[in-house]
Coordinates of N, CA, C and O in Angstrom, one line a residue:
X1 N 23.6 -38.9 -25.7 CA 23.1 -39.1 -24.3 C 22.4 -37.8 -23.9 O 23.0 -36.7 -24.0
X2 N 21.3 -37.8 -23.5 CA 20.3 -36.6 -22.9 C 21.2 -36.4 -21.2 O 21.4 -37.3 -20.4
X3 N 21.6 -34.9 -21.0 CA 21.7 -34.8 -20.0 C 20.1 -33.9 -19.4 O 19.3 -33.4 -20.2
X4 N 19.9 -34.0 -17.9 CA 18.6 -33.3 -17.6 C 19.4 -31.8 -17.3 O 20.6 -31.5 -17.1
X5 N 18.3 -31.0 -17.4 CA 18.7 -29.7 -17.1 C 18.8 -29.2 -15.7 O 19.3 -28.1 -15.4
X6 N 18.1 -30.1 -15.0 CA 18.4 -29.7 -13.4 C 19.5 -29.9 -12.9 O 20.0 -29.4 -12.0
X7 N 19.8 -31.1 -13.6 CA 21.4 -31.4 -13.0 C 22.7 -30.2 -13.7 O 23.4 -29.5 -13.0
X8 N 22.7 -30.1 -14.3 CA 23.2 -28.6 -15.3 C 22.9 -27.0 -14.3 O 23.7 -26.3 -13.8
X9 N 21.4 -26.9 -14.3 CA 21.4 -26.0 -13.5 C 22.0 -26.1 -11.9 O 22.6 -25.2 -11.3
X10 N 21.7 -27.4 -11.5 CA 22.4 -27.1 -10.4 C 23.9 -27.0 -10.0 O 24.3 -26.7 -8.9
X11 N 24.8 -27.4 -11.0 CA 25.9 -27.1 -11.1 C 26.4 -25.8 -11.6 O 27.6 -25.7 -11.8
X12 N 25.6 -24.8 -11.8 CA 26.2 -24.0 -12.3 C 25.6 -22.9 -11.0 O 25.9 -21.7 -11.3
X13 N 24.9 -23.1 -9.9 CA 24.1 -22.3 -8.7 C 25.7 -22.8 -8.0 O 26.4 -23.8 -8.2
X14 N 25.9 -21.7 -7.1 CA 27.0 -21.4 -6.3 C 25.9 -21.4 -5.0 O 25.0 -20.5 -4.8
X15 N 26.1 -22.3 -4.1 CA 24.6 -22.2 -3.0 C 26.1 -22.1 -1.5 O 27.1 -22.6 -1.2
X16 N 25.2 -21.2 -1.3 CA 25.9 -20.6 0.0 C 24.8 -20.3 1.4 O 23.7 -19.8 1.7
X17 N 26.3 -21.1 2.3 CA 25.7 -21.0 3.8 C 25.1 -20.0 4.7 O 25.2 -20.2 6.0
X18 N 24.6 -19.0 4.4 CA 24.3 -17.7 5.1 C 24.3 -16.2 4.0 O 25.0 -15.8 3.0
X19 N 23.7 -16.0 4.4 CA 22.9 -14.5 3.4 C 23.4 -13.1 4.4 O 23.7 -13.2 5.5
X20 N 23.5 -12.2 3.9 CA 24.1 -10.9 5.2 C 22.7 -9.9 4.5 O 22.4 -9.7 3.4
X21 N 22.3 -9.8 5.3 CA 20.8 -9.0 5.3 C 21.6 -7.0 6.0 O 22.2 -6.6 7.0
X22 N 20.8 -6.3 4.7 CA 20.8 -4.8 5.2 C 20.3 -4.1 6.5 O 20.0 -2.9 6.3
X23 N 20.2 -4.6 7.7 CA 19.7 -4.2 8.4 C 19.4 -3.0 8.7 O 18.4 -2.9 9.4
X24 N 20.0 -1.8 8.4 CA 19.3 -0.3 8.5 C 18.5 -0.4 7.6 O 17.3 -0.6 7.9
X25 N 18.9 -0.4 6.1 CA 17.9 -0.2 5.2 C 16.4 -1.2 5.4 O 15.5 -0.8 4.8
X26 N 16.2 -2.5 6.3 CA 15.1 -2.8 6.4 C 14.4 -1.9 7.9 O 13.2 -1.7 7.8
X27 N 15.1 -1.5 9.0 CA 14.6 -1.3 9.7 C 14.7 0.2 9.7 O 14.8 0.7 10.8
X28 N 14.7 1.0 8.6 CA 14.6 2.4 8.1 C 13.3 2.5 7.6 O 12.5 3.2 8.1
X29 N 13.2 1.6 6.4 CA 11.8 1.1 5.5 C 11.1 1.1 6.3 O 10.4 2.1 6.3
X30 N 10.8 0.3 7.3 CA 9.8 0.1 8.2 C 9.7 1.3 9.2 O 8.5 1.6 9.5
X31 N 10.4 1.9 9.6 CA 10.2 3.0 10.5 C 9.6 4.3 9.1 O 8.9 5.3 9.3
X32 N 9.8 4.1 8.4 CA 9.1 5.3 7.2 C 7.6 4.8 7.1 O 6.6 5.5 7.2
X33 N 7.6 3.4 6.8 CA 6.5 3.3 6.7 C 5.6 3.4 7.9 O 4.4 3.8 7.8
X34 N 6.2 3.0 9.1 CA 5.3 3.7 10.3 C 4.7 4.8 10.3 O 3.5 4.8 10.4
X35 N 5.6 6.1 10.3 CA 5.4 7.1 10.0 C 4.1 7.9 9.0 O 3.3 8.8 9.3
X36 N 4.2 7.1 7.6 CA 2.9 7.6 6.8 C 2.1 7.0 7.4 O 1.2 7.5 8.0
X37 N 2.2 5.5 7.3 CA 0.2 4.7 8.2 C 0.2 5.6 9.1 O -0.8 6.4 8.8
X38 N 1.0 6.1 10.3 CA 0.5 6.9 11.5 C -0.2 8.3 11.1 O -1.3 8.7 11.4
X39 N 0.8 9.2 10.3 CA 0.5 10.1 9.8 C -1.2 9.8 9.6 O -2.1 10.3 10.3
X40 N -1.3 8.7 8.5 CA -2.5 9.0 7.7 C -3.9 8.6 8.7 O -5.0 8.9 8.9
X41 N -3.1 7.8 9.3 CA -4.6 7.2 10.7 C -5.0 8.3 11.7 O -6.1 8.4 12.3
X42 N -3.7 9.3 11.7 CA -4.1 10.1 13.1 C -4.8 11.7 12.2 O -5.0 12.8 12.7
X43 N -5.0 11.5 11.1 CA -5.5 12.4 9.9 C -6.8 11.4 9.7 O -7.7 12.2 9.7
X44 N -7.3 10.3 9.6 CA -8.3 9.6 9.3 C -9.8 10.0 9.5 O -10.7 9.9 8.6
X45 N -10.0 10.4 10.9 CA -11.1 11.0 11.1 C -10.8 12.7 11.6 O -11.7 13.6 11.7
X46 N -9.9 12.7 11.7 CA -9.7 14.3 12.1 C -9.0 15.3 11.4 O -7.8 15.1 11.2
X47 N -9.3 16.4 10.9 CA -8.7 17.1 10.2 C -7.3 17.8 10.7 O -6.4 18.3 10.0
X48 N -7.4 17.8 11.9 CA -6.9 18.9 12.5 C -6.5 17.8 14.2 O -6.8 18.2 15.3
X49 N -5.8 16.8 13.9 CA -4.9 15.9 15.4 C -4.5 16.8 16.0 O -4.4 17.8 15.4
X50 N -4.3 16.8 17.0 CA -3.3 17.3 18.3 C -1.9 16.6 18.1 O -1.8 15.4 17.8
X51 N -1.3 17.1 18.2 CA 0.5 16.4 18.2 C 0.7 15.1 19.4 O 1.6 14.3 19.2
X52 N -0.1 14.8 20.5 CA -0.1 13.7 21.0 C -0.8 12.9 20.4 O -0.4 11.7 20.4
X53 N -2.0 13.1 19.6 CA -2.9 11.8 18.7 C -1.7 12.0 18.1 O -0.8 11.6 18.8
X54 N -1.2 12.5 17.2 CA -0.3 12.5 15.9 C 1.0 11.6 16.4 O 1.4 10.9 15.5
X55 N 1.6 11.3 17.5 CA 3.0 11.0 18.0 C 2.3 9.9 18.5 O 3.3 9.2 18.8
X56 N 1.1 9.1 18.7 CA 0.6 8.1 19.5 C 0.2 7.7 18.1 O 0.0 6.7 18.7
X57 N 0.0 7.6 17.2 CA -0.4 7.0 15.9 C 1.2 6.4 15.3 O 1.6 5.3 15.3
X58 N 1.7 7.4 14.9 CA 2.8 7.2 14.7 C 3.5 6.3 15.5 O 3.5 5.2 15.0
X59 N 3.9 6.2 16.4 CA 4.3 5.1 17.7 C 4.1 3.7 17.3 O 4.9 2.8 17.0
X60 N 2.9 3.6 17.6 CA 1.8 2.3 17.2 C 2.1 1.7 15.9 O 2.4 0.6 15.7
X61 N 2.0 3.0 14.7 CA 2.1 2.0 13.6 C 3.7 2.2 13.0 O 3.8 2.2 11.8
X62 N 4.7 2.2 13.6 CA 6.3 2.5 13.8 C 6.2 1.3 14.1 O 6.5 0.4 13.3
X63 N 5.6 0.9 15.4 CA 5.8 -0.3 16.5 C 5.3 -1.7 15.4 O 6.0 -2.7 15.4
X64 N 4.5 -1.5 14.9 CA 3.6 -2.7 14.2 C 4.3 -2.9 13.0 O 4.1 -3.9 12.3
X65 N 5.1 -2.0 12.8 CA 5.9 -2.4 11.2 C 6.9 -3.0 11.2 O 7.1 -3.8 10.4
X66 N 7.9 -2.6 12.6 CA 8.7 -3.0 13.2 C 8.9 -4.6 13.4 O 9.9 -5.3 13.3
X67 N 7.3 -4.8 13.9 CA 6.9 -6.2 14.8 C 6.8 -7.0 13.3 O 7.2 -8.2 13.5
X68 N 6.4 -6.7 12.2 CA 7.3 -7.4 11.1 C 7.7 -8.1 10.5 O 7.3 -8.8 9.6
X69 N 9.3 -7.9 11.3 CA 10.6 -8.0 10.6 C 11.1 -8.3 11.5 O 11.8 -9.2 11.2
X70 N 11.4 -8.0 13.0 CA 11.8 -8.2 14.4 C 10.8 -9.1 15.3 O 9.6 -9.1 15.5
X71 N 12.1 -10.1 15.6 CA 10.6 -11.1 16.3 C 11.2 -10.7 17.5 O 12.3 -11.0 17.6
X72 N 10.4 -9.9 18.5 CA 10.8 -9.6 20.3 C 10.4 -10.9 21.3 O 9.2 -11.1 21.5
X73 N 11.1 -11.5 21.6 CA 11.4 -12.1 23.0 C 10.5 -11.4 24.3 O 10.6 -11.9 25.5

């Protein structure tokens, strides 16, 4: 008798109701990665930013990495 392999496979998957997600570690990642895009945009045409371009880049692309992974209401 041929058994199918999906039916096999699926007996041997343990399928569970709910997943527990890292939440610092993704929303760390995402704030790092804000940080270089900003870095590197507010360096993009200028050699030499002022620390408000520099904190207003950063911001923006902090915010956009954010926006993501976080859906805001």
């Amino acid at each position: 008798k041929r058994v199918c392999k999906r039916k096999i496979m699926k007996n041997k998957i343990k399928i569970s109701n709910s997943i527990k997600l890292n939440t610092y570690r993704i929303i760390t990642d995402k704030i790092e990665e804000g940080l270089h895009w900003g870095w590197s945009r507010a360096h993009k045409h200028c050699d030499n930013p002022d620390e408000d371009a520099i904190k207003e880049q950063m911001y923006n692309e902090i915010t956009n990495a954010l926006c993501e992974v976080i859906d805001f209401d």
